[in-house]
Amino acid sequence: MGASGKTGSKEPGLRYPANGKTIFHRPLNRSKTSELSQASFAYLFSEMVSYAQKRVTGIQDLEKRLNLQGHPIGLKLLDLLLIREPVRSQARPLNIIALLHFIKGNLWTHLFGRQADRLEKSSNPETPDEYMIIDNEPLVNAYVSVPKEMSQLNCAAFVAGIVEGVCDGAAFPARVTAHTVGGKEEGEMWPGKTVFLVKFQPEVLEREALIGDRKS
Amino acid sequence: MSYYFAIIGTQDNPLFEYEFGTSKQGGDGQSRFTDQARHLNQFVLHSSLDIVEEIQWTSNQLYLKAIDKFFNNYISCFITGGNVKLLLLHQPLNPAGAAGGTTRNSTSIGANPTSPQTEEAIKNFFTEVYENYVKAIMSPFYKANMEIKSPVFRARVAAAGRKYL
């Protein structure tokens, strides 16, 4: 940052756009014209999937790549959504339930225009740290057809990456994976139903217990 | 009244640092830290990180007010959604509680670091820096915990400092 000696001229190697407006001049609040067509997103997403597919050999790796692509988006969305809320209601999520409601409501509405369908806690006593977000029809899978030999693949791993980014950013480290539960039989209402399994690390649960004790 | 502002990332690494003085009431915007004080400022600021991490779980507000005091230095904190801390260390020139201070300075932000006006001013400063920070991290080339090197960002923080503090 050694530009303090220069008198007002632009630094060498740093280019400014022609009309002088940097990204700092753009407004953060969403305007009506900033919506994107689903077709362009589907095109980009199909390219992302084939880009990842060329470089990996297995389904797990493919899902991992998509997950990694979504992770930084989640980190940025956390702050962006917080700043777009009206000032009175700006609050950081302090416990798991608040965080999951934020994801189910704000995040899903921002990404897909609707809330996630269901939020559940795992009823298995051996894994109290697992929560599930259920989406009947993930938007990203709308134009993706999975061949029979890769039937375990779910491209919503990308959205799982976004959710993982949000959780990690809010200091609730977690592993998020996407699983297809829609059956193939006739009469199934939502064949593409996807469950996002959110598994928090043990220190998150420890902290929840400590905070709970302190409050009561 | 001198200020030292730093943005600390999630790994306790500084992402951005800036030193300035008050521009109100005849101040010229230059900080009045001695050389020795400069080294100490970083230590004091980073040592208050422990307190921030404790307090952040008790309150869901983004702006935590003055959280720490070290002799003459007061530290205020604003925590972002992504757990990045914006810390401001302020040092009034007159020792707090000087009986012979002039009445002109007694209500200024400089002389009274814990008054509601100071808190309000610092809150406005933090809000403006937070907006610029979010704009800076929106860049697709910005990775988590990267240093913020943009000169435009620095200029904006300086302008916010001049406007509110």
mmCIF file of N, CA and C in Angstrom, chain A residues 67 133 157 159-165 167 174-179 196-199:
data_model
loop_
_atom_site.group_PDB
_atom_site.id
_atom_site.type_symbol
_atom_site.label_atom_id
_atom_site.label_comp_id
_atom_site.label_asym_id
_atom_site.label_seq_id
_atom_site.Cartn_x
_atom_site.Cartn_y
_atom_site.Cartn_z
ATOM 1 N N ASN A 67 -19.441 -28.774 -3.865
ATOM 2 C CA ASN A 67 -19.523 -28.237 -2.513
ATOM 3 C C ASN A 67 -18.522 -27.115 -2.325
ATOM 4 N N ILE A 133 -32.716 -30.125 6.283
ATOM 5 C CA ILE A 133 -33.520 -29.120 5.575
ATOM 6 C C ILE A 133 -34.050 -29.818 4.340
ATOM 7 N N ALA A 157 -25.465 -30.644 -4.408
ATOM 8 C CA ALA A 157 -24.268 -30.508 -3.578
ATOM 9 C C ALA A 157 -23.748 -29.078 -3.636
ATOM 10 N N VAL A 159 -25.694 -26.386 -3.682
ATOM 11 C CA VAL A 159 -26.450 -25.632 -2.677
ATOM 12 C C VAL A 159 -26.003 -26.045 -1.280
ATOM 13 N N ALA A 160 -25.664 -27.346 -1.138
ATOM 14 C CA ALA A 160 -25.156 -27.792 0.163
ATOM 15 C C ALA A 160 -23.883 -27.040 0.507
ATOM 16 N N GLY A 161 -23.054 -26.756 -0.508
ATOM 17 C CA GLY A 161 -21.839 -25.982 -0.271
ATOM 18 C C GLY A 161 -22.150 -24.575 0.205
ATOM 19 N N ILE A 162 -23.194 -23.975 -0.378
ATOM 20 C CA ILE A 162 -23.576 -22.634 0.048
ATOM 21 C C ILE A 162 -24.007 -22.668 1.507
ATOM 22 N N VAL A 163 -24.824 -23.665 1.868
ATOM 23 C CA VAL A 163 -25.291 -23.752 3.250
ATOM 24 C C VAL A 163 -24.110 -23.982 4.189
ATOM 25 N N GLU A 164 -23.163 -24.811 3.738
ATOM 26 C CA GLU A 164 -21.995 -25.065 4.580
ATOM 27 C C GLU A 164 -21.206 -23.783 4.782
ATOM 28 N N GLY A 165 -21.105 -22.964 3.736
ATOM 29 C CA GLY A 165 -20.407 -21.684 3.860
ATOM 30 C C GLY A 165 -21.077 -20.779 4.873
ATOM 31 N N CYS A 167 -22.933 -21.716 7.425
ATOM 32 C CA CYS A 167 -22.727 -22.243 8.775
ATOM 33 C C CYS A 167 -21.312 -21.974 9.249
ATOM 34 N N ALA A 174 -19.780 -27.039 10.179
ATOM 35 C CA ALA A 174 -20.689 -28.152 9.892
ATOM 36 C C ALA A 174 -20.300 -28.820 8.590
ATOM 37 N N ARG A 175 -20.839 -30.041 8.402
ATOM 38 C CA ARG A 175 -20.697 -30.727 7.107
ATOM 39 C C ARG A 175 -22.101 -30.814 6.529
ATOM 40 N N VAL A 176 -22.291 -30.377 5.326
ATOM 41 C CA VAL A 176 -23.628 -30.407 4.733
ATOM 42 C C VAL A 176 -23.586 -31.245 3.471
ATOM 43 N N THR A 177 -24.491 -32.207 3.386
ATOM 44 C CA THR A 177 -24.525 -33.026 2.182
ATOM 45 C C THR A 177 -25.953 -33.083 1.661
ATOM 46 N N ALA A 178 -26.087 -33.378 0.373
ATOM 47 C CA ALA A 178 -27.412 -33.417 -0.239
ATOM 48 C C ALA A 178 -27.741 -34.855 -0.602
ATOM 49 N N HIS A 179 -28.951 -35.288 -0.235
ATOM 50 C CA HIS A 179 -29.362 -36.653 -0.543
ATOM 51 C C HIS A 179 -30.713 -36.634 -1.218
ATOM 52 N N PHE A 196 -31.133 -31.927 2.753
ATOM 53 C CA PHE A 196 -29.793 -31.431 3.053
ATOM 54 C C PHE A 196 -29.494 -31.789 4.490
ATOM 55 N N LEU A 197 -28.535 -32.674 4.670
ATOM 56 C CA LEU A 197 -28.213 -33.120 6.012
ATOM 57 C C LEU A 197 -27.115 -32.229 6.564
ATOM 58 N N VAL A 198 -27.413 -31.546 7.683
ATOM 59 C CA VAL A 198 -26.448 -30.638 8.275
ATOM 60 C C VAL A 198 -25.913 -31.297 9.534
ATOM 61 N N LYS A 199 -24.624 -31.594 9.529
ATOM 62 C CA LYS A 199 -24.045 -32.271 10.689
ATOM 63 C C LYS A 199 -23.050 -31.318 11.329
#
